[in-house]
């Protein structure tokens, strides 16, 4: 940070840049931690060499704090030696570093980049979990299959975006736009996952597909550029206009209402937000699963909390 600032000032003195300071504000990012595994001998074993044996507890002297007896169910895979697990800074001293090139080789650079931002708030100290890359890799793979036929390698034909998928897309656009501005980079990925799930394997319209690729590309730039080219574009996606969300698309016109019989959950109904009390109660009583619990009984009371709950008291 200091080095880049000094060079910027040199460039300013040379008249090559118009600003005296290169950065408008300072943001301190958190540290990525990793689990360390220490044996009673004091030796640290790499996370790849240990295994978790649930229910097999052993006792050893701890290093955190020193000489205090602790129980553990972590063991060195080859020797069976018990080791103590503790979060610590990645490095040679704790033998808990992870080579990013190995992650890139196994999952690809986009998965590594997206997982680092998906781990949690950017200013928090967060534990690295290589297994967490699996979930992000599956998400990117599903997104790829949404637009590309894996057998032929050809782009799929664009279809129509369902109402649920369109709402999920515009929620993702809003979350990504505001997240980048606020440096909250983890939650937009969750919204993008919701969009892919909402598509249910059906390719959305071209307009919506391109909007999705635009917001995903900062997290997965290679993925974005490849699909952008497959969509027929000859210029980089970096120069494409950022999409804007539609407030009207964010409005959910249905609500999930819980239906109870004698205080116990028996069904859930997706009802219009403007449904009347009479229609909501009628649909609840007509539900097949509710019928099983009220058949042959007298309904004593109906409790209706709009948009949330229906409770049927029947004896």
PDB file of C-alpha atoms in Angstrom:
ATOM      1  CA  UNK A   1       0.000   0.000   0.000  1.00  0.00           C
ATOM      2  CA  UNK A   2       2.766   2.432   0.952  1.00  0.00           C
ATOM      3  CA  UNK A   3       4.853   1.434  -2.060  1.00  0.00           C
ATOM      4  CA  UNK A   4       2.015   2.100  -4.506  1.00  0.00           C
ATOM      5  CA  UNK A   5       1.278   5.422  -2.786  1.00  0.00           C
ATOM      6  CA  UNK A   6       4.885   6.556  -3.065  1.00  0.00           C
ATOM      7  CA  UNK A   7       5.022   5.717  -6.757  1.00  0.00           C
ATOM      8  CA  UNK A   8       1.758   7.576  -7.345  1.00  0.00           C
ATOM      9  CA  UNK A   9       3.292  10.674  -5.778  1.00  0.00           C
ATOM     10  CA  UNK A  10       6.311  10.302  -8.055  1.00  0.00           C
ATOM     11  CA  UNK A  11       3.986  10.134 -11.057  1.00  0.00           C
ATOM     12  CA  UNK A  12       2.134  13.206  -9.751  1.00  0.00           C
ATOM     13  CA  UNK A  13       5.387  15.130  -9.416  1.00  0.00           C
ATOM     14  CA  UNK A  14       6.189  14.139 -13.002  1.00  0.00           C
ATOM     15  CA  UNK A  15       2.828  15.467 -14.135  1.00  0.00           C
ATOM     16  CA  UNK A  16       1.639  12.034 -15.311  1.00  0.00           C
ATOM     17  CA  UNK A  17      -1.374  11.662 -13.000  1.00  0.00           C
ATOM     18  CA  UNK A  18      -3.826  14.390 -11.948  1.00  0.00           C
ATOM     19  CA  UNK A  19      -4.233  13.461  -8.266  1.00  0.00           C
ATOM     20  CA  UNK A  20      -1.819  13.787  -5.385  1.00  0.00           C
ATOM     21  CA  UNK A  21      -3.200  10.796  -3.478  1.00  0.00           C
ATOM     22  CA  UNK A  22      -4.078   7.477  -5.192  1.00  0.00           C
ATOM     23  CA  UNK A  23      -6.733   6.294  -2.732  1.00  0.00           C
ATOM     24  CA  UNK A  24      -9.811   8.003  -1.373  1.00  0.00           C
ATOM     25  CA  UNK A  25     -10.216   5.825   1.713  1.00  0.00           C
ATOM     26  CA  UNK A  26      -8.481   3.068   3.641  1.00  0.00           C
ATOM     27  CA  UNK A  27     -10.078  -0.343   4.132  1.00  0.00           C
ATOM     28  CA  UNK A  28      -8.261  -2.929   6.229  1.00  0.00           C
ATOM     29  CA  UNK A  29      -9.112  -6.425   5.069  1.00  0.00           C
ATOM     30  CA  UNK A  30      -9.217  -9.315   7.488  1.00  0.00           C
ATOM     31  CA  UNK A  31      -6.768 -12.169   7.653  1.00  0.00           C
ATOM     32  CA  UNK A  32      -7.413 -15.638   6.253  1.00  0.00           C
ATOM     33  CA  UNK A  33      -6.613 -18.124   8.993  1.00  0.00           C
ATOM     34  CA  UNK A  34      -6.116 -21.870   8.822  1.00  0.00           C
ATOM     35  CA  UNK A  35      -6.383 -24.732  11.277  1.00  0.00           C
ATOM     36  CA  UNK A  36      -3.074 -25.881  12.762  1.00  0.00           C
ATOM     37  CA  UNK A  37      -2.503 -29.355  14.223  1.00  0.00           C
ATOM     38  CA  UNK A  38       0.068 -29.799  16.989  1.00  0.00           C
ATOM     39  CA  UNK A  39       1.183 -33.089  18.469  1.00  0.00           C
ATOM     40  CA  UNK A  40       2.281 -33.494  22.090  1.00  0.00           C
ATOM     41  CA  UNK A  41       5.885 -33.548  20.841  1.00  0.00           C
ATOM     42  CA  UNK A  42       5.466 -29.987  19.610  1.00  0.00           C
ATOM     43  CA  UNK A  43       5.518 -30.921  15.937  1.00  0.00           C
ATOM     44  CA  UNK A  44       2.944 -29.298  13.666  1.00  0.00           C
ATOM     45  CA  UNK A  45       1.332 -31.511  11.054  1.00  0.00           C
ATOM     46  CA  UNK A  46      -0.087 -30.177   7.819  1.00  0.00           C
ATOM     47  CA  UNK A  47      -3.918 -30.231   7.558  1.00  0.00           C
ATOM     48  CA  UNK A  48      -3.675 -32.613   4.582  1.00  0.00           C
ATOM     49  CA  UNK A  49      -2.006 -35.246   6.761  1.00  0.00           C
ATOM     50  CA  UNK A  50      -4.583 -35.402   9.582  1.00  0.00           C
ATOM     51  CA  UNK A  51      -8.086 -36.840   9.863  1.00  0.00           C
ATOM     52  CA  UNK A  52     -11.103 -36.411  12.102  1.00  0.00           C
ATOM     53  CA  UNK A  53     -12.272 -39.499  14.005  1.00  0.00           C
ATOM     54  CA  UNK A  54     -15.608 -38.627  15.483  1.00  0.00           C
ATOM     55  CA  UNK A  55     -16.116 -40.178  18.909  1.00  0.00           C
ATOM     56  CA  UNK A  56     -12.490 -41.339  19.298  1.00  0.00           C
ATOM     57  CA  UNK A  57     -11.248 -38.970  21.984  1.00  0.00           C
ATOM     58  CA  UNK A  58      -7.651 -38.748  23.188  1.00  0.00           C
ATOM     59  CA  UNK A  59      -5.915 -36.528  25.753  1.00  0.00           C
ATOM     60  CA  UNK A  60      -2.661 -34.651  25.203  1.00  0.00           C
ATOM     61  CA  UNK A  61      -0.796 -31.671  26.605  1.00  0.00           C
ATOM     62  CA  UNK A  62      -1.778 -28.455  24.892  1.00  0.00           C
ATOM     63  CA  UNK A  63       0.356 -25.672  23.538  1.00  0.00           C
ATOM     64  CA  UNK A  64      -2.566 -23.195  23.887  1.00  0.00           C
ATOM     65  CA  UNK A  65      -2.095 -22.619  26.866  1.00  0.00           C
ATOM     66  CA  UNK A  66       1.059 -24.674  27.513  1.00  0.00           C
ATOM     67  CA  UNK A  67       0.892 -28.031  29.339  1.00  0.00           C
ATOM     68  CA  UNK A  68      -2.854 -27.933  29.852  1.00  0.00           C
ATOM     69  CA  UNK A  69      -4.549 -31.279  29.197  1.00  0.00           C
ATOM     70  CA  UNK A  70      -7.043 -31.148  26.328  1.00  0.00           C
ATOM     71  CA  UNK A  71      -9.178 -33.716  24.582  1.00  0.00           C
ATOM     72  CA  UNK A  72      -9.057 -34.137  20.823  1.00  0.00           C
ATOM     73  CA  UNK A  73     -10.511 -36.357  18.135  1.00  0.00           C
ATOM     74  CA  UNK A  74      -7.995 -35.353  15.447  1.00  0.00           C
ATOM     75  CA  UNK A  75      -5.225 -37.780  14.486  1.00  0.00           C
ATOM     76  CA  UNK A  76      -2.273 -38.036  12.123  1.00  0.00           C
ATOM     77  CA  UNK A  77      -3.561 -40.227   9.317  1.00  0.00           C
ATOM     78  CA  UNK A  78      -0.460 -42.449   8.939  1.00  0.00           C
ATOM     79  CA  UNK A  79       0.675 -42.870  12.553  1.00  0.00           C
ATOM     80  CA  UNK A  80      -2.562 -42.445  14.511  1.00  0.00           C
ATOM     81  CA  UNK A  81      -0.875 -39.858  16.767  1.00  0.00           C
ATOM     82  CA  UNK A  82      -3.412 -37.471  18.383  1.00  0.00           C
ATOM     83  CA  UNK A  83      -3.057 -33.777  17.550  1.00  0.00           C
ATOM     84  CA  UNK A  84      -4.654 -30.622  18.904  1.00  0.00           C
ATOM     85  CA  UNK A  85      -6.626 -28.424  16.502  1.00  0.00           C
ATOM     86  CA  UNK A  86      -6.379 -24.633  16.682  1.00  0.00           C
ATOM     87  CA  UNK A  87      -6.951 -21.715  14.338  1.00  0.00           C
ATOM     88  CA  UNK A  88      -3.867 -19.706  13.534  1.00  0.00           C
ATOM     89  CA  UNK A  89      -2.192 -17.501  10.983  1.00  0.00           C
ATOM     90  CA  UNK A  90      -1.153 -19.327   7.825  1.00  0.00           C
ATOM     91  CA  UNK A  91       2.577 -19.852   7.690  1.00  0.00           C
ATOM     92  CA  UNK A  92       5.554 -22.162   7.901  1.00  0.00           C
ATOM     93  CA  UNK A  93       5.757 -22.012  11.696  1.00  0.00           C
ATOM     94  CA  UNK A  94       2.373 -23.719  12.110  1.00  0.00           C
ATOM     95  CA  UNK A  95       2.754 -25.830   8.946  1.00  0.00           C
ATOM     96  CA  UNK A  96      -0.770 -24.848   7.898  1.00  0.00           C
ATOM     97  CA  UNK A  97      -0.246 -22.893   4.688  1.00  0.00           C
ATOM     98  CA  UNK A  98      -2.239 -23.656   1.535  1.00  0.00           C
ATOM     99  CA  UNK A  99      -0.615 -23.274  -1.873  1.00  0.00           C
ATOM    100  CA  UNK A 100      -3.014 -21.237  -4.028  1.00  0.00           C
ATOM    101  CA  UNK A 101      -1.543 -22.804  -7.175  1.00  0.00           C
ATOM    102  CA  UNK A 102      -2.744 -26.220  -5.994  1.00  0.00           C
ATOM    103  CA  UNK A 103      -6.247 -24.813  -5.519  1.00  0.00           C
ATOM    104  CA  UNK A 104      -6.125 -23.268  -8.996  1.00  0.00           C
ATOM    105  CA  UNK A 105      -4.964 -26.558 -10.495  1.00  0.00           C
ATOM    106  CA  UNK A 106      -7.812 -28.481  -8.862  1.00  0.00           C
ATOM    107  CA  UNK A 107     -10.701 -25.996  -9.062  1.00  0.00           C
ATOM    108  CA  UNK A 108      -9.605 -23.157 -11.363  1.00  0.00           C
ATOM    109  CA  UNK A 109      -8.740 -19.536 -10.611  1.00  0.00           C
ATOM    110  CA  UNK A 110     -12.370 -18.371 -10.676  1.00  0.00           C
ATOM    111  CA  UNK A 111     -13.370 -20.800  -7.924  1.00  0.00           C
ATOM    112  CA  UNK A 112     -10.471 -19.651  -5.750  1.00  0.00           C
ATOM    113  CA  UNK A 113     -11.293 -15.980  -6.316  1.00  0.00           C
ATOM    114  CA  UNK A 114     -15.029 -16.421  -5.729  1.00  0.00           C
ATOM    115  CA  UNK A 115     -14.546 -18.610  -2.636  1.00  0.00           C
ATOM    116  CA  UNK A 116     -12.216 -16.078  -0.999  1.00  0.00           C
ATOM    117  CA  UNK A 117     -14.926 -13.426  -1.364  1.00  0.00           C
ATOM    118  CA  UNK A 118     -17.690 -15.857  -0.380  1.00  0.00           C
ATOM    119  CA  UNK A 119     -15.995 -16.821   2.894  1.00  0.00           C
ATOM    120  CA  UNK A 120     -17.460 -13.891   4.816  1.00  0.00           C
ATOM    121  CA  UNK A 121     -17.126 -10.135   5.417  1.00  0.00           C
ATOM    122  CA  UNK A 122     -13.950  -8.763   3.860  1.00  0.00           C
ATOM    123  CA  UNK A 123     -12.783  -7.118   7.090  1.00  0.00           C
ATOM    124  CA  UNK A 124     -13.155 -10.264   9.241  1.00  0.00           C
ATOM    125  CA  UNK A 125     -10.563 -12.893  10.159  1.00  0.00           C
ATOM    126  CA  UNK A 126     -11.894 -16.058   8.554  1.00  0.00           C
ATOM    127  CA  UNK A 127     -10.840 -19.727   8.593  1.00  0.00           C
ATOM    128  CA  UNK A 128      -9.801 -21.257   5.283  1.00  0.00           C
ATOM    129  CA  UNK A 129     -11.588 -24.495   4.413  1.00  0.00           C
ATOM    130  CA  UNK A 130     -10.455 -26.122   1.184  1.00  0.00           C
ATOM    131  CA  UNK A 131     -13.673 -28.159   1.185  1.00  0.00           C
ATOM    132  CA  UNK A 132     -15.560 -24.867   0.887  1.00  0.00           C
ATOM    133  CA  UNK A 133     -14.237 -24.546  -2.660  1.00  0.00           C
ATOM    134  CA  UNK A 134     -16.390 -27.535  -3.611  1.00  0.00           C
ATOM    135  CA  UNK A 135     -19.620 -25.575  -3.124  1.00  0.00           C
ATOM    136  CA  UNK A 136     -18.434 -22.608  -5.190  1.00  0.00           C
ATOM    137  CA  UNK A 137     -17.113 -24.946  -7.898  1.00  0.00           C
ATOM    138  CA  UNK A 138     -20.506 -26.694  -8.072  1.00  0.00           C
ATOM    139  CA  UNK A 139     -22.251 -23.320  -8.358  1.00  0.00           C
ATOM    140  CA  UNK A 140     -20.042 -22.210 -11.250  1.00  0.00           C
ATOM    141  CA  UNK A 141     -20.462 -25.598 -12.921  1.00  0.00           C
ATOM    142  CA  UNK A 142     -24.250 -25.356 -12.675  1.00  0.00           C
ATOM    143  CA  UNK A 143     -24.161 -21.821 -14.045  1.00  0.00           C
ATOM    144  CA  UNK A 144     -22.019 -23.044 -16.943  1.00  0.00           C
ATOM    145  CA  UNK A 145     -24.423 -25.881 -17.740  1.00  0.00           C
ATOM    146  CA  UNK A 146     -27.283 -23.390 -17.668  1.00  0.00           C
ATOM    147  CA  UNK A 147     -25.841 -21.709 -20.758  1.00  0.00           C
ATOM    148  CA  UNK A 148     -23.660 -24.364 -22.405  1.00  0.00           C
ATOM    149  CA  UNK A 149     -24.457 -27.944 -23.453  1.00  0.00           C
ATOM    150  CA  UNK A 150     -21.576 -29.984 -22.042  1.00  0.00           C
ATOM    151  CA  UNK A 151     -21.892 -32.764 -24.627  1.00  0.00           C
ATOM    152  CA  UNK A 152     -21.823 -30.554 -27.711  1.00  0.00           C
ATOM    153  CA  UNK A 153     -20.054 -27.549 -26.215  1.00  0.00           C
ATOM    154  CA  UNK A 154     -22.574 -25.319 -27.951  1.00  0.00           C
ATOM    155  CA  UNK A 155     -24.412 -22.453 -26.296  1.00  0.00           C
ATOM    156  CA  UNK A 156     -27.978 -23.298 -25.352  1.00  0.00           C
ATOM    157  CA  UNK A 157     -30.891 -21.489 -26.955  1.00  0.00           C
ATOM    158  CA  UNK A 158     -32.217 -18.637 -24.850  1.00  0.00           C
ATOM    159  CA  UNK A 159     -35.682 -19.137 -23.422  1.00  0.00           C
ATOM    160  CA  UNK A 160     -38.086 -17.237 -21.238  1.00  0.00           C
ATOM    161  CA  UNK A 161     -37.220 -16.168 -17.719  1.00  0.00           C
ATOM    162  CA  UNK A 162     -39.702 -17.374 -15.132  1.00  0.00           C
ATOM    163  CA  UNK A 163     -41.171 -14.915 -12.674  1.00  0.00           C
ATOM    164  CA  UNK A 164     -39.230 -16.431  -9.765  1.00  0.00           C
ATOM    165  CA  UNK A 165     -35.968 -16.381 -11.733  1.00  0.00           C
ATOM    166  CA  UNK A 166     -36.484 -12.779 -12.805  1.00  0.00           C
ATOM    167  CA  UNK A 167     -37.063 -11.706  -9.207  1.00  0.00           C
ATOM    168  CA  UNK A 168     -33.961 -13.643  -8.095  1.00  0.00           C
ATOM    169  CA  UNK A 169     -31.910 -12.009 -10.864  1.00  0.00           C
ATOM    170  CA  UNK A 170     -32.866  -8.456  -9.924  1.00  0.00           C
ATOM    171  CA  UNK A 171     -32.243  -9.193  -6.247  1.00  0.00           C
ATOM    172  CA  UNK A 172     -28.775 -10.399  -7.286  1.00  0.00           C
ATOM    173  CA  UNK A 173     -28.162  -7.279  -9.406  1.00  0.00           C
ATOM    174  CA  UNK A 174     -29.160  -5.059  -6.465  1.00  0.00           C
ATOM    175  CA  UNK A 175     -27.033  -7.037  -4.001  1.00  0.00           C
ATOM    176  CA  UNK A 176     -24.002  -7.039  -6.320  1.00  0.00           C
ATOM    177  CA  UNK A 177     -24.268  -3.319  -7.090  1.00  0.00           C
ATOM    178  CA  UNK A 178     -24.592  -2.285  -3.456  1.00  0.00           C
ATOM    179  CA  UNK A 179     -22.145  -4.951  -2.283  1.00  0.00           C
ATOM    180  CA  UNK A 180     -19.332  -3.715  -4.509  1.00  0.00           C
ATOM    181  CA  UNK A 181     -19.889  -0.130  -3.361  1.00  0.00           C
ATOM    182  CA  UNK A 182     -19.853  -1.165   0.308  1.00  0.00           C
ATOM    183  CA  UNK A 183     -17.128  -3.831  -0.122  1.00  0.00           C
ATOM    184  CA  UNK A 184     -19.571  -6.502   1.065  1.00  0.00           C
ATOM    185  CA  UNK A 185     -18.602  -9.131  -1.454  1.00  0.00           C
ATOM    186  CA  UNK A 186     -19.891 -12.352   0.120  1.00  0.00           C
ATOM    187  CA  UNK A 187     -23.675 -11.913   0.051  1.00  0.00           C
ATOM    188  CA  UNK A 188     -23.988 -11.204  -3.708  1.00  0.00           C
ATOM    189  CA  UNK A 189     -22.726 -14.713  -4.475  1.00  0.00           C
ATOM    190  CA  UNK A 190     -25.557 -16.169  -2.392  1.00  0.00           C
ATOM    191  CA  UNK A 191     -28.041 -14.157  -4.455  1.00  0.00           C
ATOM    192  CA  UNK A 192     -26.452 -15.379  -7.680  1.00  0.00           C
ATOM    193  CA  UNK A 193     -26.776 -18.959  -6.444  1.00  0.00           C
ATOM    194  CA  UNK A 194     -30.469 -18.319  -5.802  1.00  0.00           C
ATOM    195  CA  UNK A 195     -30.881 -17.143  -9.398  1.00  0.00           C
ATOM    196  CA  UNK A 196     -29.286 -20.303 -10.808  1.00  0.00           C
ATOM    197  CA  UNK A 197     -31.525 -22.403  -8.544  1.00  0.00           C
ATOM    198  CA  UNK A 198     -34.606 -20.444  -9.636  1.00  0.00           C
ATOM    199  CA  UNK A 199     -33.843 -21.144 -13.308  1.00  0.00           C
ATOM    200  CA  UNK A 200     -34.218 -24.895 -12.575  1.00  0.00           C
ATOM    201  CA  UNK A 201     -32.106 -25.842 -15.557  1.00  0.00           C
ATOM    202  CA  UNK A 202     -34.061 -23.713 -18.050  1.00  0.00           C
ATOM    203  CA  UNK A 203     -31.971 -21.100 -19.874  1.00  0.00           C
ATOM    204  CA  UNK A 204     -33.364 -17.589 -19.283  1.00  0.00           C
ATOM    205  CA  UNK A 205     -33.844 -14.894 -21.901  1.00  0.00           C
ATOM    206  CA  UNK A 206     -30.783 -13.416 -23.588  1.00  0.00           C
ATOM    207  CA  UNK A 207     -31.218 -10.092 -21.805  1.00  0.00           C
ATOM    208  CA  UNK A 208     -31.400 -11.719 -18.390  1.00  0.00           C
ATOM    209  CA  UNK A 209     -28.588 -14.164 -19.175  1.00  0.00           C
ATOM    210  CA  UNK A 210     -26.285 -11.309 -20.129  1.00  0.00           C
ATOM    211  CA  UNK A 211     -27.235  -9.325 -17.040  1.00  0.00           C
ATOM    212  CA  UNK A 212     -26.338 -12.322 -14.876  1.00  0.00           C
ATOM    213  CA  UNK A 213     -22.982 -12.832 -16.578  1.00  0.00           C
ATOM    214  CA  UNK A 214     -22.167  -9.132 -16.109  1.00  0.00           C
ATOM    215  CA  UNK A 215     -22.679  -9.227 -12.346  1.00  0.00           C
ATOM    216  CA  UNK A 216     -20.906 -12.577 -11.968  1.00  0.00           C
ATOM    217  CA  UNK A 217     -17.829 -11.543 -13.941  1.00  0.00           C
ATOM    218  CA  UNK A 218     -16.171  -9.473 -11.146  1.00  0.00           C
ATOM    219  CA  UNK A 219     -16.160 -12.612  -9.009  1.00  0.00           C
ATOM    220  CA  UNK A 220     -15.388 -15.050 -11.841  1.00  0.00           C
ATOM    221  CA  UNK A 221     -13.741 -13.029 -14.656  1.00  0.00           C
ATOM    222  CA  UNK A 222     -12.558 -15.950 -16.807  1.00  0.00           C
ATOM    223  CA  UNK A 223     -16.010 -17.507 -16.622  1.00  0.00           C
ATOM    224  CA  UNK A 224     -17.624 -14.204 -17.565  1.00  0.00           C
ATOM    225  CA  UNK A 225     -15.343 -13.490 -20.511  1.00  0.00           C
ATOM    226  CA  UNK A 226     -15.756 -16.989 -21.943  1.00  0.00           C
ATOM    227  CA  UNK A 227     -19.542 -16.916 -21.831  1.00  0.00           C
ATOM    228  CA  UNK A 228     -19.630 -13.330 -23.090  1.00  0.00           C
ATOM    229  CA  UNK A 229     -17.697 -14.448 -26.163  1.00  0.00           C
ATOM    230  CA  UNK A 230     -19.972 -17.472 -26.626  1.00  0.00           C
ATOM    231  CA  UNK A 231     -22.946 -15.115 -26.611  1.00  0.00           C
ATOM    232  CA  UNK A 232     -21.469 -13.557 -29.757  1.00  0.00           C
ATOM    233  CA  UNK A 233     -19.743 -10.477 -28.363  1.00  0.00           C
ATOM    234  CA  UNK A 234     -16.408  -9.433 -29.849  1.00  0.00           C
ATOM    235  CA  UNK A 235     -15.385  -6.980 -27.108  1.00  0.00           C
ATOM    236  CA  UNK A 236     -14.504  -7.713 -23.497  1.00  0.00           C
ATOM    237  CA  UNK A 237     -17.272  -7.846 -20.918  1.00  0.00           C
ATOM    238  CA  UNK A 238     -15.250  -5.301 -18.892  1.00  0.00           C
ATOM    239  CA  UNK A 239     -16.581  -2.569 -21.211  1.00  0.00           C
ATOM    240  CA  UNK A 240     -20.211  -3.698 -21.059  1.00  0.00           C
ATOM    241  CA  UNK A 241     -22.675  -1.450 -19.232  1.00  0.00           C
ATOM    242  CA  UNK A 242     -23.479  -2.587 -15.709  1.00  0.00           C
ATOM    243  CA  UNK A 243     -27.129  -3.713 -15.406  1.00  0.00           C
ATOM    244  CA  UNK A 244     -29.692  -1.871 -13.289  1.00  0.00           C
ATOM    245  CA  UNK A 245     -32.241  -3.634 -11.140  1.00  0.00           C
ATOM    246  CA  UNK A 246     -35.973  -3.223 -11.620  1.00  0.00           C
ATOM    247  CA  UNK A 247     -37.748  -2.326  -8.378  1.00  0.00           C
ATOM    248  CA  UNK A 248     -40.996  -3.754  -9.748  1.00  0.00           C
ATOM    249  CA  UNK A 249     -39.338  -7.144 -10.226  1.00  0.00           C
ATOM    250  CA  UNK A 250     -38.277  -7.219  -6.561  1.00  0.00           C
ATOM    251  CA  UNK A 251     -41.855  -7.179  -5.307  1.00  0.00           C
ATOM    252  CA  UNK A 252     -43.040 -10.634  -4.304  1.00  0.00           C
ATOM    253  CA  UNK A 253     -46.768 -10.959  -4.949  1.00  0.00           C
ATOM    254  CA  UNK A 254     -47.075 -14.218  -3.028  1.00  0.00           C
ATOM    255  CA  UNK A 255     -46.490 -15.045   0.613  1.00  0.00           C
ATOM    256  CA  UNK A 256     -45.990 -18.355   2.407  1.00  0.00           C
ATOM    257  CA  UNK A 257     -48.522 -18.873   5.196  1.00  0.00           C
ATOM    258  CA  UNK A 258     -48.026 -21.540   7.850  1.00  0.00           C
ATOM    259  CA  UNK A 259     -51.142 -23.593   8.620  1.00  0.00           C
ATOM    260  CA  UNK A 260     -51.432 -25.215  12.048  1.00  0.00           C
ATOM    261  CA  UNK A 261     -54.003 -27.529  13.551  1.00  0.00           C
ATOM    262  CA  UNK A 262     -54.172 -27.285  17.334  1.00  0.00           C
ATOM    263  CA  UNK A 263     -50.872 -25.386  17.291  1.00  0.00           C
ATOM    264  CA  UNK A 264     -48.942 -27.993  15.271  1.00  0.00           C
ATOM    265  CA  UNK A 265     -47.590 -27.308  11.792  1.00  0.00           C
ATOM    266  CA  UNK A 266     -49.535 -29.318   9.229  1.00  0.00           C
ATOM    267  CA  UNK A 267     -49.141 -27.433   5.930  1.00  0.00           C
ATOM    268  CA  UNK A 268     -47.784 -24.372   4.151  1.00  0.00           C
ATOM    269  CA  UNK A 269     -49.681 -22.318   1.580  1.00  0.00           C
ATOM    270  CA  UNK A 270     -48.347 -19.921  -1.051  1.00  0.00           C
ATOM    271  CA  UNK A 271     -51.030 -17.249  -1.222  1.00  0.00           C
ATOM    272  CA  UNK A 272     -51.346 -13.897  -3.028  1.00  0.00           C
ATOM    273  CA  UNK A 273     -50.252 -11.013  -0.833  1.00  0.00           C
ATOM    274  CA  UNK A 274     -53.674  -9.398  -1.258  1.00  0.00           C
ATOM    275  CA  UNK A 275     -55.650 -12.552  -0.441  1.00  0.00           C
ATOM    276  CA  UNK A 276     -58.732 -11.967   1.698  1.00  0.00           C
ATOM    277  CA  UNK A 277     -59.144 -13.547   5.102  1.00  0.00           C
ATOM    278  CA  UNK A 278     -62.092 -15.608   3.865  1.00  0.00           C
ATOM    279  CA  UNK A 279     -60.167 -17.033   0.889  1.00  0.00           C
ATOM    280  CA  UNK A 280     -57.086 -17.780   2.996  1.00  0.00           C
ATOM    281  CA  UNK A 281     -59.120 -19.690   5.592  1.00  0.00           C
ATOM    282  CA  UNK A 282     -61.030 -21.538   2.883  1.00  0.00           C
ATOM    283  CA  UNK A 283     -57.863 -22.672   1.116  1.00  0.00           C
ATOM    284  CA  UNK A 284     -56.320 -23.735   4.420  1.00  0.00           C
ATOM    285  CA  UNK A 285     -59.301 -25.896   5.341  1.00  0.00           C
ATOM    286  CA  UNK A 286     -59.409 -27.396   1.841  1.00  0.00           C
ATOM    287  CA  UNK A 287     -55.749 -28.472   1.920  1.00  0.00           C
ATOM    288  CA  UNK A 288     -55.534 -32.323   1.763  1.00  0.00           C
ATOM    289  CA  UNK A 289     -53.182 -32.586   4.720  1.00  0.00           C
ATOM    290  CA  UNK A 290     -55.349 -30.286   6.835  1.00  0.00           C
ATOM    291  CA  UNK A 291     -58.420 -32.323   5.929  1.00  0.00           C
ATOM    292  CA  UNK A 292     -56.851 -35.370   7.573  1.00  0.00           C
ATOM    293  CA  UNK A 293     -56.651 -33.585  10.924  1.00  0.00           C
ATOM    294  CA  UNK A 294     -60.039 -31.858  10.954  1.00  0.00           C
ATOM    295  CA  UNK A 295     -62.180 -34.557   9.354  1.00  0.00           C
ATOM    296  CA  UNK A 296     -65.030 -35.549  11.662  1.00  0.00           C
ATOM    297  CA  UNK A 297     -64.211 -32.748  14.087  1.00  0.00           C
ATOM    298  CA  UNK A 298     -65.884 -29.465  14.900  1.00  0.00           C
ATOM    299  CA  UNK A 299     -63.914 -26.319  14.181  1.00  0.00           C
ATOM    300  CA  UNK A 300     -64.045 -24.260  17.360  1.00  0.00           C
ATOM    301  CA  UNK A 301     -61.817 -21.369  16.382  1.00  0.00           C
ATOM    302  CA  UNK A 302     -59.875 -19.964  13.419  1.00  0.00           C
ATOM    303  CA  UNK A 303     -56.860 -17.750  14.097  1.00  0.00           C
ATOM    304  CA  UNK A 304     -55.574 -15.747  11.138  1.00  0.00           C
ATOM    305  CA  UNK A 305     -52.421 -13.634  11.151  1.00  0.00           C
ATOM    306  CA  UNK A 306     -52.263 -12.024   7.669  1.00  0.00           C
ATOM    307  CA  UNK A 307     -49.290 -13.142   5.628  1.00  0.00           C
ATOM    308  CA  UNK A 308     -47.958 -15.392   8.369  1.00  0.00           C
ATOM    309  CA  UNK A 309     -50.153 -17.885  10.159  1.00  0.00           C
ATOM    310  CA  UNK A 310     -53.458 -19.748  10.252  1.00  0.00           C
ATOM    311  CA  UNK A 311     -54.268 -21.880  13.295  1.00  0.00           C
ATOM    312  CA  UNK A 312     -57.294 -24.147  13.317  1.00  0.00           C
ATOM    313  CA  UNK A 313     -58.686 -25.273  16.656  1.00  0.00           C
ATOM    314  CA  UNK A 314     -60.816 -28.369  16.083  1.00  0.00           C
ATOM    315  CA  UNK A 315     -62.107 -30.959  18.553  1.00  0.00           C
TER     316      UNK A 315
END
